Coordinates of C-alpha atoms and ligand atoms in Angstrom, one line a residue:
X969 CA 31.0 12.0 -2.0
X970 CA 30.3 8.3 -1.8
X971 CA 26.7 7.3 -2.6
X972 CA 25.0 4.8 -0.3
X973 CA 22.1 2.6 -1.4
X974 CA 20.2 -0.4 -0.2
X975 CA 19.3 -3.6 -1.9
X976 CA 17.8 -7.0 -0.8
X977 CA 19.5 -9.2 -3.4
X978 CA 23.1 -10.0 -3.9
X979 CA 24.8 -8.6 -7.0
X980 CA 25.5 -10.8 -10.0
X981 CA 28.6 -9.2 -11.4
X982 CA 29.8 -6.3 -9.4
X983 CA 32.3 -6.6 -6.6
X984 CA 31.0 -8.3 -3.4
X985 CA 32.2 -7.6 0.1
X986 CA 31.3 -10.1 2.8
X987 CA 31.8 -9.2 6.4
X988 CA 32.2 -12.5 8.3
X989 CA 33.5 -14.2 11.4
X990 CA 36.0 -17.0 11.1
X991 CA 33.3 -19.6 11.3
X992 CA 30.5 -17.8 9.5
X993 CA 28.4 -19.8 7.1
X994 CA 29.4 -18.7 3.5
X995 CA 27.0 -21.0 1.7
X996 CA 24.4 -18.5 0.5
X997 CA 26.6 -16.1 -1.5
X998 CA 26.8 -18.0 -4.7
X999 CA 30.5 -18.7 -4.3
X1000 CA 32.3 -21.3 -6.3
X1001 CA 34.0 -24.1 -4.4
X1002 CA 37.4 -22.7 -5.6
X1003 CA 36.5 -19.4 -4.0
X1004 CA 35.3 -21.0 -0.8
X1005 CA 38.6 -23.0 -0.6
X1006 CA 40.6 -19.9 -1.1
X1007 CA 38.7 -18.0 1.6
X1008 CA 39.2 -20.9 4.0
X1009 CA 42.9 -20.9 3.3
X1010 CA 43.1 -17.1 4.0
X1011 CA 41.2 -17.6 7.3
X1012 CA 43.6 -20.4 8.3
X1013 CA 46.6 -18.1 8.0
X1014 CA 44.8 -15.4 9.9
X1015 CA 44.2 -13.0 7.1
X1016 CA 41.7 -10.2 7.8
X1017 CA 41.0 -9.1 4.3
X1018 CA 40.8 -12.0 1.8
X1019 CA 40.4 -11.3 -1.9
X1020 CA 39.2 -14.1 -4.2
X1021 CA 37.8 -14.4 -7.7
X1022 CA 34.3 -15.9 -8.0
X1023 CA 34.0 -16.4 -11.8
X1024 CA 34.1 -12.8 -13.1
X1025 CA 33.3 -11.3 -9.8
X1026 CA 35.9 -10.0 -7.3
X1027 CA 34.9 -10.9 -3.7
X1028 CA 36.5 -9.6 -0.6
X1029 CA 35.9 -11.3 2.7
X1030 CA 36.6 -9.2 5.8
X1031 CA 37.1 -11.2 9.0
X1032 CA 35.7 -9.6 12.2
X1033 CA 37.6 -9.7 15.5
X1034 CA 35.7 -11.8 18.0
X1035 CA 36.6 -10.7 21.5
X1036 CA 36.3 -6.9 21.4
X1037 CA 33.9 -4.8 23.4
X1038 CA 30.9 -3.7 21.3
X1039 CA 31.9 -0.1 20.6
X1040 CA 35.5 -1.3 19.9
X1041 CA 34.3 -4.0 17.6
X1042 CA 32.2 -1.5 15.6
X1043 CA 35.2 0.7 15.3
X1044 CA 37.3 -2.2 14.0
X1045 CA 34.7 -2.8 11.3
X1046 CA 34.9 0.9 10.3
X1047 CA 38.6 0.6 10.0
X1048 CA 38.4 -2.7 8.1
X1049 CA 36.1 -0.9 5.7
X1050 CA 38.5 1.9 5.2
X1051 CA 41.3 -0.6 4.3
X1052 CA 39.3 -1.8 1.4
X1053 CA 39.7 1.5 -0.5
X1054 CA 43.3 0.7 -1.6
X1055 CA 42.2 -2.6 -3.1
X1056 CA 39.2 -0.9 -4.9
X1057 CA 41.6 1.6 -6.4
X1058 CA 43.9 -1.2 -7.6
X1059 CA 41.0 -2.8 -9.5
X1060 CA 39.4 0.5 -10.4
X1061 CA 36.2 -0.7 -8.8
X1062 CA 33.4 1.9 -8.9
X1063 CA 30.6 0.0 -7.2
X1064 CA 30.6 -2.5 -4.4
X1065 CA 27.9 -4.5 -2.7
X1066 CA 28.5 -5.2 1.0
X1067 CA 26.8 -7.7 3.2
X1068 CA 27.2 -9.2 6.6
X1069 CA 27.3 -13.0 6.8
X1070 CA 25.7 -12.9 10.3
X1071 CA 23.0 -10.5 9.2
X1072 CA 23.9 -7.8 11.7
X1073 CA 22.7 -4.5 10.3
X1074 CA 24.7 -2.5 12.8
X1075 CA 27.9 -4.1 11.5
X1076 CA 26.9 -3.5 7.9
X1077 CA 26.3 0.2 8.6
X1078 CA 29.6 0.5 10.4
X1079 CA 31.4 -1.1 7.4
X1080 CA 29.7 1.4 5.0
X1081 CA 30.6 4.3 7.3
X1082 CA 34.2 3.3 7.4
X1083 CA 34.5 2.9 3.6
X1084 CA 32.6 6.1 2.9
X1085 CA 34.5 8.3 5.4
X1086 CA 37.8 6.8 4.3
X1087 CA 37.0 7.4 0.7
X1088 CA 36.9 11.2 1.3
X1089 CA 39.4 13.3 -0.7
X1090 CA 40.0 17.0 -0.9
X1091 CA 40.7 17.7 -4.6
X1092 CA 39.4 21.2 -5.1
X1093 CA 42.7 22.6 -6.2
X1094 CA 44.2 19.7 -8.0
X1095 CA 44.6 20.3 -11.7
X1096 CA 46.8 17.6 -13.2
X1097 CA 46.4 13.8 -12.9
X1098 CA 43.0 14.3 -11.3
X1099 CA 41.9 10.9 -12.7
X1100 CA 44.9 9.1 -11.4
X1101 CA 44.6 10.7 -7.9
X1102 CA 40.9 10.2 -7.5
X1103 CA 39.6 7.2 -5.6
X1104 CA 37.7 4.9 -8.0
X1105 CA 34.9 4.0 -5.6
X1106 CA 31.7 5.9 -6.1
X1107 CA 28.8 3.8 -4.7
X1108 CA 28.2 1.3 -1.9
X1109 CA 25.1 -0.9 -1.9
X1110 CA 24.2 -2.3 1.5
X1111 CA 22.6 -5.7 0.9
X1112 CA 20.2 -6.7 3.7
X1113 CA 16.7 -7.9 4.0
X1114 CA 16.1 -6.1 7.2
X1115 CA 17.9 -2.7 7.0
X1116 CA 15.6 0.2 6.5
X1117 CA 15.9 3.0 4.0
X1118 CA 15.8 5.5 6.8
X1119 CA 18.9 3.9 8.3
X1120 CA 20.8 4.1 5.1
X1121 CA 19.6 7.7 4.4
X1122 CA 20.7 8.7 7.9
X1123 CA 24.2 7.2 7.4
X1124 CA 24.4 9.1 4.1
X1125 CA 23.5 12.3 5.9
X1126 CA 26.1 11.7 8.7
X1127 CA 28.9 10.9 6.2
X1128 CA 28.1 13.9 4.0
X1129 CA 28.0 16.2 6.9
X1130 CA 31.3 14.9 8.2
X1131 CA 32.8 15.4 4.7
X1132 CA 31.3 18.9 4.6
X1133 CA 33.0 19.8 7.8
X1134 CA 36.3 18.4 6.5
X1135 CA 36.0 20.5 3.4
X1136 CA 35.5 23.6 5.4
X1137 CA 38.6 22.9 7.5
X1138 CA 40.7 21.9 4.5
X1139 CA 39.7 25.0 2.5
X1140 CA 42.8 27.3 2.7
X1141 CA 42.7 30.6 4.6
X1142 CA 42.8 32.7 1.4
X1143 CA 39.7 30.9 0.0
X1144 CA 37.6 30.6 3.2
X1145 CA 37.5 33.8 5.3
X1146 CA 35.0 34.8 7.9
X1147 CA 32.6 36.3 5.4
X1148 CA 32.8 33.3 3.1
X1149 CA 32.3 30.9 6.0
X1150 CA 29.1 32.7 6.9
X1151 CA 27.9 32.4 3.3
X1152 CA 28.6 28.7 3.5
X1153 CA 26.4 28.4 6.5
X1154 CA 23.6 30.3 4.6
X1155 CA 23.9 27.7 1.9
X1156 CA 23.7 24.8 4.3
X1157 CA 20.6 26.4 5.9
X1158 CA 18.9 26.7 2.5
X1159 CA 19.8 23.2 1.6
X1160 CA 18.6 21.5 4.8
X1161 CA 15.9 23.9 5.9
X1162 CA 17.1 25.8 8.9
X1163 CA 17.1 29.6 9.6
X1164 CA 20.4 31.4 9.2
X1165 CA 21.1 35.0 10.2
X1166 CA 24.5 36.7 9.7
X1167 CA 25.6 39.8 11.7
X1168 CA 28.1 42.0 9.8
X1169 CA 30.8 44.1 11.4
X1170 CA 28.4 47.1 11.9
X1171 CA 25.9 45.0 13.8
X1172 CA 28.7 43.4 15.8
X1173 CA 29.9 46.8 16.7
X1174 CA 26.4 48.0 17.7
X1175 CA 26.1 44.9 19.9
X1176 CA 29.5 45.7 21.5
X1177 CA 31.0 42.3 21.0
X1178 CA 34.3 43.5 22.3
X1179 CA 36.1 40.1 22.2
X1180 CA 35.3 39.4 18.6
X1181 CA 36.1 42.9 17.6
X1182 CA 39.4 42.9 19.5
X1183 CA 40.7 39.8 17.7
X1184 CA 39.4 41.1 14.4
X1185 CA 41.4 44.4 14.7
X1186 CA 44.4 42.9 13.0
X1187 CA 42.5 41.8 10.0
X1188 CA 41.5 43.4 6.7
X1189 CA 38.5 41.2 6.5
X1190 CA 35.4 42.0 8.7
X1191 CA 34.2 39.5 11.3
X1192 CA 30.9 37.7 11.1
X1193 CA 28.6 36.3 13.7
X1194 CA 26.3 33.6 12.4
X1195 CA 23.1 32.4 14.1
X1196 CA 21.6 29.1 12.9
X1197 CA 18.3 27.8 14.2
X1198 CA 16.5 24.6 13.6
X1199 CA 13.1 24.3 15.3
X1200 CA 10.9 21.5 14.1
X1201 CA 7.2 21.6 15.0
X1202 CA 7.7 18.6 17.2
X1203 CA 10.7 18.9 19.5
X1204 CA 11.5 17.0 22.7
X1205 CA 13.2 19.9 24.5
X1206 CA 11.4 22.8 26.1
X1207 CA 14.3 25.1 25.8
X1208 CA 16.9 25.0 23.0
X1209 CA 20.2 23.3 23.0
X1210 CA 22.7 26.0 22.0
X1211 CA 25.9 25.0 20.1
X1212 CA 28.8 27.3 19.8
X1213 CA 31.8 26.8 17.4
X1214 CA 35.1 28.6 17.3
X1215 CA 35.4 30.2 13.9
X1216 CA 39.0 31.5 13.7
X1217 CA 39.5 31.0 10.0
X1218 CA 43.3 31.4 10.5
X1219 CA 45.3 31.8 13.7
X1220 CA 48.7 33.4 13.2
X1221 CA 48.8 34.0 17.0
X1222 CA 48.6 37.8 16.4
X1223 CA 51.5 39.8 18.0
X1224 CA 52.3 36.7 20.1
X1225 CA 53.0 35.2 16.8
X1226 CA 53.3 31.5 16.3
X1227 CA 56.8 30.4 15.7
X1228 CA 58.5 27.5 14.1
X1229 CA 55.9 25.4 12.2
X1230 CA 53.2 26.2 14.7
X1231 CA 51.3 28.2 12.2
X1232 CA 51.1 26.0 9.2
X1233 CA 48.1 23.9 10.2
X1234 CA 46.1 26.9 11.6
X1235 CA 43.5 26.9 8.9
X1236 CA 42.1 24.2 11.2
X1237 CA 41.2 26.8 13.8
X1238 CA 37.6 27.0 12.6
X1239 CA 37.2 23.2 13.2
X1240 CA 34.6 23.9 15.9
X1241 CA 32.6 26.2 13.6
X1242 CA 32.7 23.6 10.8
X1243 CA 31.5 20.9 13.3
X1244 CA 28.5 22.8 14.6
X1245 CA 27.5 24.1 11.1
X1246 CA 27.7 20.7 9.5
X1247 CA 25.9 19.1 12.5
X1248 CA 23.1 21.6 12.1
X1249 CA 22.8 20.5 8.4
X1250 CA 22.7 16.9 9.4
X1251 CA 20.2 17.4 12.2
X1252 CA 17.8 19.4 9.9
X1253 CA 18.3 16.9 7.0
X1254 CA 17.4 14.0 9.3
X1255 CA 14.6 16.0 10.9
X1256 CA 15.7 15.2 14.5
X1257 CA 13.0 16.3 16.9
X1258 CA 15.2 18.8 18.8
X1259 CA 15.3 22.5 18.9
X1260 CA 18.9 23.6 18.3
X1261 CA 20.5 27.0 17.9
X1262 CA 24.1 27.3 16.7
X1263 CA 26.3 30.4 17.1
X1264 CA 29.6 31.0 15.2
X1265 CA 31.8 34.0 15.8
X1266 CA 34.3 34.2 13.0
X1267 CA 37.4 36.1 12.2
X1268 CA 41.1 35.5 11.4
X1269 CA 43.7 36.4 14.0
X1270 CA 46.5 38.4 12.3
X1271 CA 48.8 41.3 12.7
X1272 CA 48.8 44.8 11.3
X1273 CA 49.2 48.3 12.7
X1274 CA 46.0 48.2 14.6
X1275 CA 46.0 44.6 15.9
X1276 CA 45.2 44.0 19.6
X1277 CA 48.3 43.5 21.8
X1278 CA 49.2 41.9 25.0
X1279 CA 48.3 44.4 27.7
X1280 CA 45.1 45.6 26.2
X1281 CA 42.0 45.7 28.3
X1282 CA 38.8 44.7 26.5
X1283 CA 35.1 45.1 27.6
X1284 CA 33.3 42.0 26.4
X1285 CA 29.7 41.7 25.1
X1286 CA 28.7 40.6 28.6
X1287 CA 30.3 43.7 30.2
X1288 CA 33.1 41.8 31.8
X1289 CA 36.5 43.3 31.4
X1290 CA 39.3 41.1 30.1
X1291 CA 43.0 41.8 30.3
X1292 CA 44.7 40.4 27.2
X1293 CA 48.0 38.9 28.2
X1294 CA 48.5 36.8 25.1
X1295 CA 47.0 37.5 21.6
X1296 CA 47.3 33.8 20.7
X1297 CA 44.6 33.0 23.3
X1298 CA 42.1 34.5 20.9
X1299 CA 39.6 31.7 20.7
X1300 CA 38.3 32.3 24.2
X1301 CA 37.9 36.0 23.3
X1302 CA 35.5 35.4 20.5
X1303 CA 33.8 32.4 22.1
X1304 CA 33.0 34.4 25.2
X1305 CA 30.9 36.9 23.3
X1306 CA 29.0 34.0 21.5
X1307 CA 28.4 32.2 24.8
X1308 CA 27.1 35.4 26.5
X1309 CA 24.9 36.1 23.5
X1310 CA 23.5 32.6 23.7
X1311 CA 22.2 33.2 27.3
X1312 CA 19.2 35.1 25.9
X1313 CA 17.7 31.8 24.7
X1314 CA 17.7 30.4 28.2
X1315 CA 19.3 27.2 26.8
X1316 CA 18.8 23.9 28.7
X1317 CA 22.3 23.0 27.5
X1318 CA 25.2 24.8 25.9
X1319 CA 27.8 22.7 23.9
X1320 CA 30.8 24.6 22.7
X1321 CA 33.4 23.2 20.3
X1322 CA 36.8 24.7 19.7
X1323 CA 40.4 24.0 18.7
X1324 CA 41.2 25.9 21.8
X1325 CA 44.5 24.8 23.4
X1326 CA 47.8 23.2 22.6
X1327 CA 47.6 21.8 26.2
X1328 CA 44.7 19.6 25.0
X1329 CA 46.9 18.2 22.2
X1330 CA 49.7 17.6 24.7
X1331 CA 47.3 15.8 27.1
X1332 CA 45.4 13.4 24.8
X1333 CA 46.8 13.9 21.3
X1334 CA 44.6 13.2 18.3
X1335 CA 42.9 10.3 20.1
X1336 CA 40.2 12.1 21.9
X1337 CA 38.2 15.2 22.8
X1338 CA 39.1 17.0 26.0
X1339 CA 35.8 18.0 27.7
X1340 CA 34.8 19.7 30.9
X1341 CA 31.9 21.7 32.2
X1342 CA 28.9 22.2 34.5
X1343 CA 26.3 20.0 32.9
X1344 CA 24.8 17.4 35.3
X1345 CA 26.4 14.0 35.6
X1346 CA 23.6 12.2 33.8
X1347 CA 24.1 14.4 30.7
X1348 CA 27.8 13.9 30.9
X1349 CA 27.4 10.2 31.0
X1350 CA 25.2 10.3 27.9
X1351 CA 27.8 12.3 26.2
X1352 CA 30.5 9.8 27.0
X1353 CA 28.3 7.0 25.6
X1354 CA 27.8 9.0 22.3
X1355 CA 31.6 9.6 22.2
X1356 CA 32.2 5.9 22.5
X1357 CA 29.5 5.1 19.9
X1358 CA 31.1 7.1 17.2
X1359 CA 34.7 6.7 18.6
X1360 CA 35.1 10.4 19.1
X1361 CA 35.9 9.6 22.7
X1362 CA 35.7 12.1 25.6
X1363 CA 38.3 12.7 28.2
X1364 CA 36.7 14.7 31.0
X1365 CA 39.0 17.2 32.8
X1366 CA 38.4 18.5 36.3
X1367 CA 36.6 21.8 36.7
X1368 CA 37.5 22.6 40.3
X1369 CA 37.0 26.1 41.7
X1370 CA 40.7 26.5 42.4
X1371 CA 41.4 27.0 38.7
X1372 CA 39.2 30.1 38.8
X1373 CA 41.9 31.8 40.9
X1374 CA 44.4 31.3 38.0
X1375 CA 42.6 33.7 35.6
X1376 CA 42.1 36.6 38.0
X1377 CA 43.4 39.8 36.6
X1378 CA 45.1 42.6 38.4
X1379 CA 43.6 45.4 36.4
X1380 CA 40.4 43.8 35.0
X1381 CA 38.0 41.0 36.0
X1382 CA 39.8 38.2 34.3
X1383 CA 42.9 37.7 32.1
X1384 CA 42.9 35.6 28.9
X1385 CA 45.7 33.2 30.0
X1386 CA 46.2 31.2 33.2
X1387 CA 49.5 30.1 34.8
X1388 CA 51.8 27.3 33.7
X1389 CA 49.5 24.5 34.8
X1390 CA 46.1 23.3 33.5
X1391 CA 46.1 25.3 30.3
X1392 CA 43.0 23.6 28.9
X1393 CA 41.1 23.9 32.1
X1394 CA 41.9 27.6 32.6
X1395 CA 40.7 28.2 29.1
X1396 CA 37.5 26.3 29.9
X1397 CA 37.1 28.3 33.1
X1398 CA 37.5 31.5 31.2
X1399 CA 34.6 30.5 28.9
X1400 CA 32.5 29.4 31.9
X1401 CA 32.5 33.0 33.2
X1402 CA 30.2 33.9 30.3
X1403 CA 27.6 31.2 30.7
X1404 CA 25.0 30.6 33.5
X1405 CA 23.2 27.7 31.7
X1406 CA 24.5 24.1 31.9
X1407 CA 27.6 24.3 29.9
X1408 CA 30.0 21.8 28.3
X1409 CA 33.3 22.8 26.6
X1410 CA 34.8 20.4 24.0
X1411 CA 38.4 21.1 23.1
X1412 CA 39.0 19.4 19.8
X1413 CA 42.5 20.8 19.2
X1414 CA 43.9 17.3 19.1
X1415 CA 41.6 15.4 16.8
X1416 CA 40.4 18.2 14.5
X1417 CA 43.3 18.0 12.0
X1418 CA 45.7 15.1 11.2
X1419 CA 49.1 15.4 9.7
X1420 CA 48.7 11.9 8.3
X1421 CA 45.8 9.6 7.7
X1422 CA 44.6 7.3 10.5
X1423 CA 42.3 4.8 8.9
X1424 CA 39.0 6.4 7.9
X1425 CA 40.1 9.7 9.5
X1426 CA 41.7 11.1 6.4
X1427 CA 44.7 13.5 6.4
X1428 CA 43.8 17.1 7.2
X1429 CA 40.4 18.1 8.6
X1430 CA 38.6 15.2 10.2
X1431 CA 35.2 16.6 10.8
X1432 CA 35.4 15.6 14.5
X1433 CA 32.4 16.7 16.5
X1434 CA 29.8 16.1 13.7
X1435 CA 29.2 12.5 14.3
X1436 CA 29.4 12.9 18.1
X1437 CA 26.8 15.8 18.0
X1438 CA 24.5 13.8 15.7
X1439 CA 24.6 10.7 17.9
X1440 CA 24.1 12.7 21.1
X1441 CA 21.2 14.8 19.8
X1442 CA 19.5 11.9 18.0
X1443 CA 19.2 10.3 21.4
X1444 CA 18.5 13.5 23.2
X1445 CA 15.6 13.1 25.7
X1446 CA 14.5 10.0 23.8
Ligands
LIG1768 N1 44.4 27.7 18.0 C1 45.2 27.5 19.1 C2 45.2 26.2 19.7 C3 45.7 25.0 18.9 C4 46.9 24.5 19.0 C5 44.8 24.4 18.0 C6 47.3 23.4 18.3 C7 45.2 23.3 17.2 C8 46.4 22.8 17.4 C9 44.9 28.6 20.2 O1 44.3 29.7 19.7 C10 46.2 28.9 20.9 O2 47.0 29.4 20.3 N2 46.2 28.6 22.2 C11 47.4 28.9 23.0 C12 46.9 29.5 24.3 C13 48.0 30.0 25.1 C14 48.5 31.3 24.5 C15 47.4 30.4 26.5 C16 48.1 27.6 23.2 O3 47.5 26.6 23.5 O4 49.3 27.6 23.2
LIG1769 ZN1 45.8 31.2 19.2
LIG1770 ZN1 43.3 29.6 17.9

C-alpha cells in the first residue's frame, strides 16, 4: 500500500508534482526558465498533465478545472492524481513530492487520495513478472506548511481501509470463505483496537437464526456471525450506531442458479461485509468519538442435496415466517437475522450495506449507491452530503407503504421476492420488517465491483462504502 508522508520543504532531486490553475504563480518551485516556458506552452494548448525536466528532476504540472462545483472539483483532482500513475511507471518513479501552487490543503489531500487509491493492485496470486506488473510508486510526500500530521495520518487510514476492503472482495471464493472472513475481522480488531466476537454454527443454531442457516444449508462450510464493537471512552452518541454488512462470500444463486455469466463476479457479494469491517478498522484507528457496532452474517450460497429450495418456509431469528420463492434472494435472508439481532442494542441508527439487487445495478449502474429507509430527513441529508464529499453518491429510492403489499406471502408472513416492479425497493422493504430503529439500506450492487478500471476506482472490488461511512461518522453529531 502507498505510504503517505508530510514535509514542509520542496524536494531537491525526486519527482515533483505541482497542482496548479492555468494562471497560478509558479515562481517559488525552483524551476528553470526552460521548464517554466515548457509548462506555459503546455497550458497554452490546454494540456491537463504537463511533464517537464527541471535539471535532473522530473516535474509534473497538473492543471485544475476552474468552473466546477466544489465536490466535483475535488473529484477531478482525485482523478488527475490517478492519471499520474502511468507516467510514474514509465519512469519507474518510486517517490513523489506533491504540492498545490495555491496552497489549498484540501486539494492536496484529494490529489494524494486519488494517486494512492489508483495505485492499488491485487497481486496476491501473481507468480511471474511480478516486478514488471507492479506499480513503481511507493511513497507520496505532501508538501505544505499548513497541513497537519493528523490530516495526513487520517488519509492514510482511509486509503488503507479502502484497499483492505478491496482485498477482501478480490480474494477468490476458495481462499476467503465465511470462516476465514470472520478471522480477518478478528485480525482487524486486534490491529485497530476494537472488540470482535464470532458466533460459530452451533451458536447460530442455538440462536435460531433461521435465515442465515437456510442459506447455509447448501454449503459444506459453516456460517459465521461476527460482532464488532468500538466504544471509545468519549463518544458523542448515547446509543450505538449499528452497521450491518452482507457477507455472502459467493453467490451461485442456489437452486435458482445464476445463468450465463451472472455468476462469475459473485465473489463480490460480501462487498457490504468488507465495507463495514474495513470501516470499523478505520474508525478505531482514527479514534473517532462514536460508539459503533458492526454485524456481519456470512455464508456462501450454493447447491447440494440439502440446500434450501423455492417453496421452503423459514422461521427467522425474529420469529417472522418467510416463504422462500427464490433462493437467489439470499442476501435479505441472512441480513434479516442480523438486523433483528441488532435491535437488542437499541441503536439510534442502523446502516446496512449489501450487494443486494440486480435492479439497483439496472437503475444507477456503477455510478452510485441506491439507498432508502426510515431515518429522519436531516440524517438523510447529511448522508447525501457525505456521499458527495467522497463521490460515493447516494440515489434515494421511495419507500412508500404500497410496496409492503408486494411482499405479502400466502402461506407465511412475507415472501423473499416482490413482483416485477421495484426490485430494489421490495428488497429494502423486506429488510425493514426486521428493524424498528431508524434504518437506512444501502444497495451497493452497482459500484462494489468494476469489470474495468474507472480512474482511481480500480478493476474488481472498489471498497465502496468505506470512505462514505468514515466521512459520515467523522461528522456524526459534531
Ligand atoms: N447478489 C445478488 C445481487 C447482485 C447482482 C449483486 C449483480 C451484484 C451484481 C443477489 O443475491 C441476487 O441475486 N438478487 C436477485 C434477487 C431476485 C431473485 C429477487 C436479483 O437481483 O436478481
Ligand atoms: Zn443472490
Ligand atoms: Zn447475493
